[in-house]
JSON list of C-alpha atoms in Angstrom, two decimals:
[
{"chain": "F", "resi": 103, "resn": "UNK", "atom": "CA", "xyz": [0.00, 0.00, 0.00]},
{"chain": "F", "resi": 104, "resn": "UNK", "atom": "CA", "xyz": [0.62, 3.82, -0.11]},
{"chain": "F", "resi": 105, "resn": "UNK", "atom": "CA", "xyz": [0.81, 4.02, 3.72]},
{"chain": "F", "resi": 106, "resn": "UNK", "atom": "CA", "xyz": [3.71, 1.23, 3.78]},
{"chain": "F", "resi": 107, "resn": "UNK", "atom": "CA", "xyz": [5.36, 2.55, 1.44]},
{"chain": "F", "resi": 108, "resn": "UNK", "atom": "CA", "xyz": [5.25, 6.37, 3.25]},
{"chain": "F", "resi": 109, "resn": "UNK", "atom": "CA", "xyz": [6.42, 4.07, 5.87]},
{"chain": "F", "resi": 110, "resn": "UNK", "atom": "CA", "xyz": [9.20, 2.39, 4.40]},
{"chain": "F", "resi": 111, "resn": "UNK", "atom": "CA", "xyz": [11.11, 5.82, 3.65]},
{"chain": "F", "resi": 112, "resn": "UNK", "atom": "CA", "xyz": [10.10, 7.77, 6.43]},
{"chain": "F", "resi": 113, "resn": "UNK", "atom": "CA", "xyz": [11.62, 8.34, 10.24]},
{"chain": "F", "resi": 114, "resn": "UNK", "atom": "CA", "xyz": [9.05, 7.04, 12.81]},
{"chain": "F", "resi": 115, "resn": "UNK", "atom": "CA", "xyz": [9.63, 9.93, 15.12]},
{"chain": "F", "resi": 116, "resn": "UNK", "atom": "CA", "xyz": [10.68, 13.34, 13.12]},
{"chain": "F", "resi": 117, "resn": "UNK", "atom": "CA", "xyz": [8.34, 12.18, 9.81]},
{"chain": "F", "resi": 118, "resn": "UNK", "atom": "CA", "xyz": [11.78, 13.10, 7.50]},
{"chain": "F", "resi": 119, "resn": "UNK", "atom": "CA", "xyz": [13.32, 10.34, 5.29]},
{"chain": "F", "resi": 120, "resn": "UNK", "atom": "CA", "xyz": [15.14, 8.11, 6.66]},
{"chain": "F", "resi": 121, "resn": "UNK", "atom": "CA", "xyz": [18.50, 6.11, 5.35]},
{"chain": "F", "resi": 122, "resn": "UNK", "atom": "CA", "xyz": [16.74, 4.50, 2.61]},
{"chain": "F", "resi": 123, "resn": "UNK", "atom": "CA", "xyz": [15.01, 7.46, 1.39]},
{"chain": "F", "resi": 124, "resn": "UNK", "atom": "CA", "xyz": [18.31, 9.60, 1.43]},
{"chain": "F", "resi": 125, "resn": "UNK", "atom": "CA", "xyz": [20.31, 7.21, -0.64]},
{"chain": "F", "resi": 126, "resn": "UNK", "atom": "CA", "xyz": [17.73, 7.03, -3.35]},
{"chain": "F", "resi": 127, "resn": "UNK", "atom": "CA", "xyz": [17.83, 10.80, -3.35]},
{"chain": "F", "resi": 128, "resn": "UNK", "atom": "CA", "xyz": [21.35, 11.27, -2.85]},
{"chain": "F", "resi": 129, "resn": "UNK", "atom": "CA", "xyz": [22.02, 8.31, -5.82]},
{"chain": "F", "resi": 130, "resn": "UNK", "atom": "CA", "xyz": [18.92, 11.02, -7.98]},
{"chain": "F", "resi": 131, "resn": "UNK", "atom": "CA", "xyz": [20.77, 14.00, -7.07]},
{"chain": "F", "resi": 132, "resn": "UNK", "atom": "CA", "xyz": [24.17, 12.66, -8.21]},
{"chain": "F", "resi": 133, "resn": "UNK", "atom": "CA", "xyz": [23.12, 11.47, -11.72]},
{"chain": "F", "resi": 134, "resn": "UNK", "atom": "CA", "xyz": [21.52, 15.29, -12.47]},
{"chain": "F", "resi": 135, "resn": "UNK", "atom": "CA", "xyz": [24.56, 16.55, -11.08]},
{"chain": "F", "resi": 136, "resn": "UNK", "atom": "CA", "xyz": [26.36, 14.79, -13.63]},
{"chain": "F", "resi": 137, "resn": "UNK", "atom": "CA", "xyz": [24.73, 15.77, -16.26]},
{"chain": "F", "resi": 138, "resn": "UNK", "atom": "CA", "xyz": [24.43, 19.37, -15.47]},
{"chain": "F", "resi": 139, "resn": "UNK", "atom": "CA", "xyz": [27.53, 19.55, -14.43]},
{"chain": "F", "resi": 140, "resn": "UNK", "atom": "CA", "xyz": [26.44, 21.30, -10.64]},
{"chain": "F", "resi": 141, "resn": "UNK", "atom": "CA", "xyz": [27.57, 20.72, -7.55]},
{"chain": "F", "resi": 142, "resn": "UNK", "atom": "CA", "xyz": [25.74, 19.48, -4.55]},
{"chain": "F", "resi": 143, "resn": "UNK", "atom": "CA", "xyz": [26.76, 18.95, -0.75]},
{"chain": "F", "resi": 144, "resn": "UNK", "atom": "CA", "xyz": [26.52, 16.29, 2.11]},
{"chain": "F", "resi": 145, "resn": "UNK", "atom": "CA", "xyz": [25.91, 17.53, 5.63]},
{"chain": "F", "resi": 146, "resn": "UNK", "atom": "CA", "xyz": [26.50, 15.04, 8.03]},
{"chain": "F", "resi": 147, "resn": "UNK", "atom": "CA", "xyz": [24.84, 16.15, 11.37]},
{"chain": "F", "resi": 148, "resn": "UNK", "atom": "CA", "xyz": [25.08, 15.54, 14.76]},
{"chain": "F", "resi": 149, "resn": "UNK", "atom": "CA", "xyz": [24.27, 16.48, 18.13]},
{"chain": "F", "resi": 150, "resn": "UNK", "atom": "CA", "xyz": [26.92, 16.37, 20.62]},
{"chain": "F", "resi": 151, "resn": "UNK", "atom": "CA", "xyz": [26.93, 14.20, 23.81]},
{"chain": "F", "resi": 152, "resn": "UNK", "atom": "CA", "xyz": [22.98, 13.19, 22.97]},
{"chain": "F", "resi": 153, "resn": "UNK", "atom": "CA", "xyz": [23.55, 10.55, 25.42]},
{"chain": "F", "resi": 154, "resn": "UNK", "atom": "CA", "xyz": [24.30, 12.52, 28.15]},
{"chain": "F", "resi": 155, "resn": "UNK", "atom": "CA", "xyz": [20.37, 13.82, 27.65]},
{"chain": "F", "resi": 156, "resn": "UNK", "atom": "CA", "xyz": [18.78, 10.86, 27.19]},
{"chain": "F", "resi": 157, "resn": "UNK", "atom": "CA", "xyz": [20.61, 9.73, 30.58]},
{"chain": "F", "resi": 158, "resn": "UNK", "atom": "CA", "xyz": [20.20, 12.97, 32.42]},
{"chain": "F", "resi": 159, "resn": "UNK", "atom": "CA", "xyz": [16.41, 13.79, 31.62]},
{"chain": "F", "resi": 160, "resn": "UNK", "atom": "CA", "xyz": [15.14, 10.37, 29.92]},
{"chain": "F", "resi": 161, "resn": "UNK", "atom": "CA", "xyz": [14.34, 9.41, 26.62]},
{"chain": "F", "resi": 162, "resn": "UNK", "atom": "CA", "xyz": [10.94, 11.20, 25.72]},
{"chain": "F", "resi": 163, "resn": "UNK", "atom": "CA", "xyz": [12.75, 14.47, 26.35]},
{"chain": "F", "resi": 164, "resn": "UNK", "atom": "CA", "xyz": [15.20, 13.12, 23.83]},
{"chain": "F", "resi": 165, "resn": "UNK", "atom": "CA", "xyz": [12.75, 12.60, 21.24]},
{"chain": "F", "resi": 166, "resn": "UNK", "atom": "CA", "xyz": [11.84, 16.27, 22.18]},
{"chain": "F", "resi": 167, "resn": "UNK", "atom": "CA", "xyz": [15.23, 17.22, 21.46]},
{"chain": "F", "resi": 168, "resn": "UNK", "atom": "CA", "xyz": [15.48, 15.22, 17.96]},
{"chain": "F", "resi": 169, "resn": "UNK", "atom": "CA", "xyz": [12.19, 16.86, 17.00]},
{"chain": "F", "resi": 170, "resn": "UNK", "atom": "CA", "xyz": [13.31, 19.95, 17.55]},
{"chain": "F", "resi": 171, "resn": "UNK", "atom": "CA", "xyz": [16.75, 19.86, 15.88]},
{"chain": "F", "resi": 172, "resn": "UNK", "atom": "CA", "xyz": [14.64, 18.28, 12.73]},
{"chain": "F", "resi": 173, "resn": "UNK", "atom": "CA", "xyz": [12.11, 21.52, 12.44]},
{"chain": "F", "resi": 174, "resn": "UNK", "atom": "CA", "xyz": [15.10, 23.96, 12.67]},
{"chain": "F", "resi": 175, "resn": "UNK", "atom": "CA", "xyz": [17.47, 21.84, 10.16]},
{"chain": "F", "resi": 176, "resn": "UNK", "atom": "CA", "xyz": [14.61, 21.83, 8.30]},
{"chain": "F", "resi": 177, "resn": "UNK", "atom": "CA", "xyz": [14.13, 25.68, 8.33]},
{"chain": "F", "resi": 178, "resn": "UNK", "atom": "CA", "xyz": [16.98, 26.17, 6.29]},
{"chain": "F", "resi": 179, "resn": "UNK", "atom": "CA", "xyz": [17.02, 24.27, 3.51]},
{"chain": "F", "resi": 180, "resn": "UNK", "atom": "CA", "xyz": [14.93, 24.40, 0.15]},
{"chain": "F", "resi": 181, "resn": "UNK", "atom": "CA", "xyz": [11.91, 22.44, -0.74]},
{"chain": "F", "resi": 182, "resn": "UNK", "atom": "CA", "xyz": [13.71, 20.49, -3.10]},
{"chain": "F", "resi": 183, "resn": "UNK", "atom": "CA", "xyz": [16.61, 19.80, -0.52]},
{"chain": "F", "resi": 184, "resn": "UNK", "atom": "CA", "xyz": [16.69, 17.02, 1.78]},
{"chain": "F", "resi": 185, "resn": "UNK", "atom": "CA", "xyz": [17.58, 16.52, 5.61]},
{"chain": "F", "resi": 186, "resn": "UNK", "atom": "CA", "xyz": [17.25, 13.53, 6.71]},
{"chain": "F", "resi": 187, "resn": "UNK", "atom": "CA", "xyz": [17.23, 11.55, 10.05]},
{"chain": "F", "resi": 188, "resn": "UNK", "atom": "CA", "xyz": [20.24, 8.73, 9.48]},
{"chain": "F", "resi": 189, "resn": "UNK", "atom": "CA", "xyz": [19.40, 7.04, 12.62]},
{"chain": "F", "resi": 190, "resn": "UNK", "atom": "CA", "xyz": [20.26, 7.83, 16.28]},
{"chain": "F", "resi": 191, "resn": "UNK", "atom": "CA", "xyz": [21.13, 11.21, 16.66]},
{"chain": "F", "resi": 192, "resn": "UNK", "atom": "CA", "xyz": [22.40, 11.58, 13.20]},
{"chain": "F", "resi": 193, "resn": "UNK", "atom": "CA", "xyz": [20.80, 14.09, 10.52]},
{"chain": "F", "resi": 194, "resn": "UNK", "atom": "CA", "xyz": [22.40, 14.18, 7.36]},
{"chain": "F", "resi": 195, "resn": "UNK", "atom": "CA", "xyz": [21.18, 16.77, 4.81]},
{"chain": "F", "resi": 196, "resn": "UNK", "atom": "CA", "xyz": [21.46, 17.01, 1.02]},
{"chain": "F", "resi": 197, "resn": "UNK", "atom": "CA", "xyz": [21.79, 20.20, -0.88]},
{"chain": "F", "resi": 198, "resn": "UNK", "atom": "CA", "xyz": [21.27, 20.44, -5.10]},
{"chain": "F", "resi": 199, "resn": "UNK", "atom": "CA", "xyz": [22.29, 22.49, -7.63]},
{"chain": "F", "resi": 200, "resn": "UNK", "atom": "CA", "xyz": [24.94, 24.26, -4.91]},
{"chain": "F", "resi": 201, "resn": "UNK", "atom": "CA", "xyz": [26.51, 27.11, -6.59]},
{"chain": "F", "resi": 202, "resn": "UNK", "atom": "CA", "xyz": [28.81, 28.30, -4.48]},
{"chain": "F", "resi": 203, "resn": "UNK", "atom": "CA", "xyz": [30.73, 26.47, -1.73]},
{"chain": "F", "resi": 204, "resn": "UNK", "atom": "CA", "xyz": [30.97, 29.25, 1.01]},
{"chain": "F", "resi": 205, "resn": "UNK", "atom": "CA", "xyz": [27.18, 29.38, 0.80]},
{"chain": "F", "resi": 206, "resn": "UNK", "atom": "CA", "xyz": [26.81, 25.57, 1.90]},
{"chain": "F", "resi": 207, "resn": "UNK", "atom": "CA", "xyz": [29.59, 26.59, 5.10]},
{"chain": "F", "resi": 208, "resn": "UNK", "atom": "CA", "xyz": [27.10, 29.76, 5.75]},
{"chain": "F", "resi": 209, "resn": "UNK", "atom": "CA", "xyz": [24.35, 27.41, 5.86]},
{"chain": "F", "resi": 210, "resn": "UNK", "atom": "CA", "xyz": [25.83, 24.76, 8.09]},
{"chain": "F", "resi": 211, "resn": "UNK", "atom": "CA", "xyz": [27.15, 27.44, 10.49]},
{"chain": "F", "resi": 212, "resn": "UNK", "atom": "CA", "xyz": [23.65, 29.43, 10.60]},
{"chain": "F", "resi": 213, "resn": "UNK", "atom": "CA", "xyz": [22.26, 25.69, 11.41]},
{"chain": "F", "resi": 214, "resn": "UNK", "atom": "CA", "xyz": [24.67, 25.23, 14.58]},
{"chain": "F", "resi": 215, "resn": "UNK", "atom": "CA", "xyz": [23.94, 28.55, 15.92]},
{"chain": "F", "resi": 216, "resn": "UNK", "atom": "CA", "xyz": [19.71, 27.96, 15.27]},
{"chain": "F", "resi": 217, "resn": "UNK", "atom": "CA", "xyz": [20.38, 24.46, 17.01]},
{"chain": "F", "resi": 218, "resn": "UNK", "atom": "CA", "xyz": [21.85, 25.96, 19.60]},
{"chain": "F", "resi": 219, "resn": "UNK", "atom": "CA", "xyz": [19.55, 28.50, 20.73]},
{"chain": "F", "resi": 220, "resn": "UNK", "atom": "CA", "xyz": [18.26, 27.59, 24.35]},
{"chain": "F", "resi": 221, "resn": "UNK", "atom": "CA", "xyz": [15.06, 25.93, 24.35]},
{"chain": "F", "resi": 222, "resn": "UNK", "atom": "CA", "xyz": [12.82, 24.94, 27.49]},
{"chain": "F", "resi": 223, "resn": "UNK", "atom": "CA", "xyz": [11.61, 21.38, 27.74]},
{"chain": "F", "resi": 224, "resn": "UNK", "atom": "CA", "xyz": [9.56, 20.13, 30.59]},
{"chain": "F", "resi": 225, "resn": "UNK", "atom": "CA", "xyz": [10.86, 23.11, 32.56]},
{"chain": "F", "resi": 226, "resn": "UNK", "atom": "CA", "xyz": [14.76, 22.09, 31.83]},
{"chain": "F", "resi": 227, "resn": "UNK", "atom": "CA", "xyz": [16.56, 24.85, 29.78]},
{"chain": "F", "resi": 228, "resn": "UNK", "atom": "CA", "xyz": [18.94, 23.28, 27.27]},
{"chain": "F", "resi": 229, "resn": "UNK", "atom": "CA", "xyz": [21.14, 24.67, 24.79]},
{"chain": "F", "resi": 230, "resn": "UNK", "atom": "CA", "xyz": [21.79, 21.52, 22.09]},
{"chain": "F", "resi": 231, "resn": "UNK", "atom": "CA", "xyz": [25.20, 21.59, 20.49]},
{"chain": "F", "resi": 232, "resn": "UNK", "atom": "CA", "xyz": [25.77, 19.88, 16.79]},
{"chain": "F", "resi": 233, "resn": "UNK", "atom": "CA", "xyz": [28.03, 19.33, 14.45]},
{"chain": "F", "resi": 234, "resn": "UNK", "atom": "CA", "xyz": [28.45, 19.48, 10.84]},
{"chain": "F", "resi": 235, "resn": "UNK", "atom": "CA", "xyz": [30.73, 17.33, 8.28]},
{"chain": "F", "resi": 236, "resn": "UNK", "atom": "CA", "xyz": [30.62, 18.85, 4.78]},
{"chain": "F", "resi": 237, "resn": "UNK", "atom": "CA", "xyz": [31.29, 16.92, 1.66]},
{"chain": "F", "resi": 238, "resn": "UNK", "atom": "CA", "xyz": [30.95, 18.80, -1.79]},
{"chain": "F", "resi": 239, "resn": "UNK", "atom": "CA", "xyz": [30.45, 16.87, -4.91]},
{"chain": "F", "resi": 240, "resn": "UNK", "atom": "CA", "xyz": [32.64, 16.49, -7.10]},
{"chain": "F", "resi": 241, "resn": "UNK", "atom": "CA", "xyz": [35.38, 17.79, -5.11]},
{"chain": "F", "resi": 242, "resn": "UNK", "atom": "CA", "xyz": [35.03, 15.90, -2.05]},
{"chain": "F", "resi": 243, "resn": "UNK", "atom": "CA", "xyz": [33.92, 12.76, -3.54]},
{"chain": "F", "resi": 244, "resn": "UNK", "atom": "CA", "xyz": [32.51, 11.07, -6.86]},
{"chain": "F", "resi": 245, "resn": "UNK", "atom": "CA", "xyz": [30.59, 8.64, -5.20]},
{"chain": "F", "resi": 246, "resn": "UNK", "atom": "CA", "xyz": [27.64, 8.35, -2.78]},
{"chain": "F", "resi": 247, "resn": "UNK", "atom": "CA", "xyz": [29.36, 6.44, -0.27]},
{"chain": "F", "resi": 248, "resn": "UNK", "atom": "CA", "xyz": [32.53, 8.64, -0.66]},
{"chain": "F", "resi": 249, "resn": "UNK", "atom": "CA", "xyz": [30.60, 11.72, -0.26]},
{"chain": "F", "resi": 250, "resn": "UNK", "atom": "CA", "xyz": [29.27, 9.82, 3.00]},
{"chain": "F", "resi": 251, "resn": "UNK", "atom": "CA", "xyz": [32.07, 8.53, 4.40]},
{"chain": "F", "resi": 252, "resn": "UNK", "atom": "CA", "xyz": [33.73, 11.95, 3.83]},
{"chain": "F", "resi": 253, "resn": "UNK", "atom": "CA", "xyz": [31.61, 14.49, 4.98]},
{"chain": "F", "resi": 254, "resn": "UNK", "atom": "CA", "xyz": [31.15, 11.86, 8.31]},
{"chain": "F", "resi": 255, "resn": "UNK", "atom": "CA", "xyz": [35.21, 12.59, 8.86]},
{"chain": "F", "resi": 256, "resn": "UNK", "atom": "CA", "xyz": [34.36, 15.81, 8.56]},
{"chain": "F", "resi": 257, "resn": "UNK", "atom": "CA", "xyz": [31.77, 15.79, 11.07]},
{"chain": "F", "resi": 258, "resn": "UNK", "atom": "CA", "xyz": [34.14, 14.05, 13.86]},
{"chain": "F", "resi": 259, "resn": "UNK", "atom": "CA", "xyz": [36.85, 16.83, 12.70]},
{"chain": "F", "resi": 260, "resn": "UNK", "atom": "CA", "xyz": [34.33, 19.49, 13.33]},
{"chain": "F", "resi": 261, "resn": "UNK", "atom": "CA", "xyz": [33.85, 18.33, 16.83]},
{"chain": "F", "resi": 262, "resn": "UNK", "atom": "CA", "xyz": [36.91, 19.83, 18.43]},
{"chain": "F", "resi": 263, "resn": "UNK", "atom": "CA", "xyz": [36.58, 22.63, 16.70]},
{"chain": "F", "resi": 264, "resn": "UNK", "atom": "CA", "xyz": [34.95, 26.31, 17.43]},
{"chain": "F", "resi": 265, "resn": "UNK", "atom": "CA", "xyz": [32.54, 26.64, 14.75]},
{"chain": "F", "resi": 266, "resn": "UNK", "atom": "CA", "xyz": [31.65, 23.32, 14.64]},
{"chain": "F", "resi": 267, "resn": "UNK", "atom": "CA", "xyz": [31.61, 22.94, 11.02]},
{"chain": "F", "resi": 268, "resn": "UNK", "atom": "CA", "xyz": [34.46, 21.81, 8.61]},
{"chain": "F", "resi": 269, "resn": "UNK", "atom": "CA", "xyz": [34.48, 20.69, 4.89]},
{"chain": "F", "resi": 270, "resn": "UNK", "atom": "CA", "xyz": [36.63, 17.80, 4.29]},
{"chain": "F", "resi": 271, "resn": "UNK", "atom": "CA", "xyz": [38.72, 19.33, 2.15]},
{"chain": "F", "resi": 272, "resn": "UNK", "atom": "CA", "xyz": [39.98, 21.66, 4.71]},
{"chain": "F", "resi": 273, "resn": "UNK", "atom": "CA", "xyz": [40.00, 18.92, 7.44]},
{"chain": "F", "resi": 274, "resn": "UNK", "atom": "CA", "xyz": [43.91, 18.70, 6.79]},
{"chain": "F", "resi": 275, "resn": "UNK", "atom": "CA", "xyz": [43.37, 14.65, 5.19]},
{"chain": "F", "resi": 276, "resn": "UNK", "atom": "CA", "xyz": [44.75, 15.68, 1.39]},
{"chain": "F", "resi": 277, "resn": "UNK", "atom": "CA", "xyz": [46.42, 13.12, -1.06]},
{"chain": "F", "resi": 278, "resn": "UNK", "atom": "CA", "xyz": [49.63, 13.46, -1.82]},
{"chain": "F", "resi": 279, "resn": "UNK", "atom": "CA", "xyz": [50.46, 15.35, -4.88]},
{"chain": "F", "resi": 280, "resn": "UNK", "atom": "CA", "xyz": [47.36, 17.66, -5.12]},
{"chain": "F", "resi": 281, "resn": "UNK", "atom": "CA", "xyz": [48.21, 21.49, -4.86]},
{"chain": "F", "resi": 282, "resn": "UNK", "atom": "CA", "xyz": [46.42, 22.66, -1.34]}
]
């Protein structure tokens, strides 16, 4: 049916696409970026020490949390864009037809600092902190899983780091031979 297939490709608790639903459009997204020659960008999300909440104030207050970082993820990307829960307290987000790269960076910063504004649940203040991987095709990867795998490094890079948001290239792991 309609509903299990709705169900098949969607998140039980935010109502985004899940996994399966963001390769299919990440594997779309990379064949029209091949033949129009754009660019498009990976951002590999995620909310630091999530654990530490679900331990401190329980589980449904976690939920509370993910649902919240999904809306305002969500409020900054286009219609034809994608974020997407990847499982956990993973969002990964995919962006078309990106013209310039700074402009994905501005995004992913503006998304950190929206994330992070302080938020009351169930009378407990709580300021969320994320962080963002960023993985430009073609640069950063020809391949679905390379643009994954890349813009996740990115994301663990990002972690110790005050913005909170790198792009692999800059996350100091370049092949030999390649002019910086």
């Amino acid at each position: 049916t309609e509903e299990a297939q709705r169900m098949a490709l969607q998140d039980a608790l935010t109502g985004l696409p899940n996994r399966a639903s963001f390769e299919r459009g990440l594997d779309h997204g990379l064949t029209q970026a091949i033949r129009h020659g754009w660019k498009l960008a990976v951002l590999f999300v995620d909310i630091d020490r999530f654990k530490n909440i679900n331990d401190s104030y329980g589980h449904d207050l976690g939920d509370q949390v993910l649902l919240m970082v999904a809306e305002r993820l969500k409020s900054f990307v286009r219609a034809e864009d994608i974020v997407s829960r990847w499982g956990g307290d993973e969002f990964v987000c995919l962006l078309f037809e990106v013209k310039q790269e700074a402009d994905v960076t501005r995004v992913a910063e503006k998304m950190i600092a929206r994330v992070a504004e302080a938020r009351e649940f169930n009378g407990s203040v709580l300021s969320i902190r994320a962080s963002i991987g960023i993985a430009i095709y073609p640069a950063d990867g020809e391949t679905a899983d390379a643009l994954f795998k890349n813009a996740d490094t990115a994301m663990y890079r990002a972690k110790g780091t005050e913005r909170r948001v790198v792009l692999f290239r800059e996350s100091g792991e370049r092949e030999e031979g390649h002019a910086p």
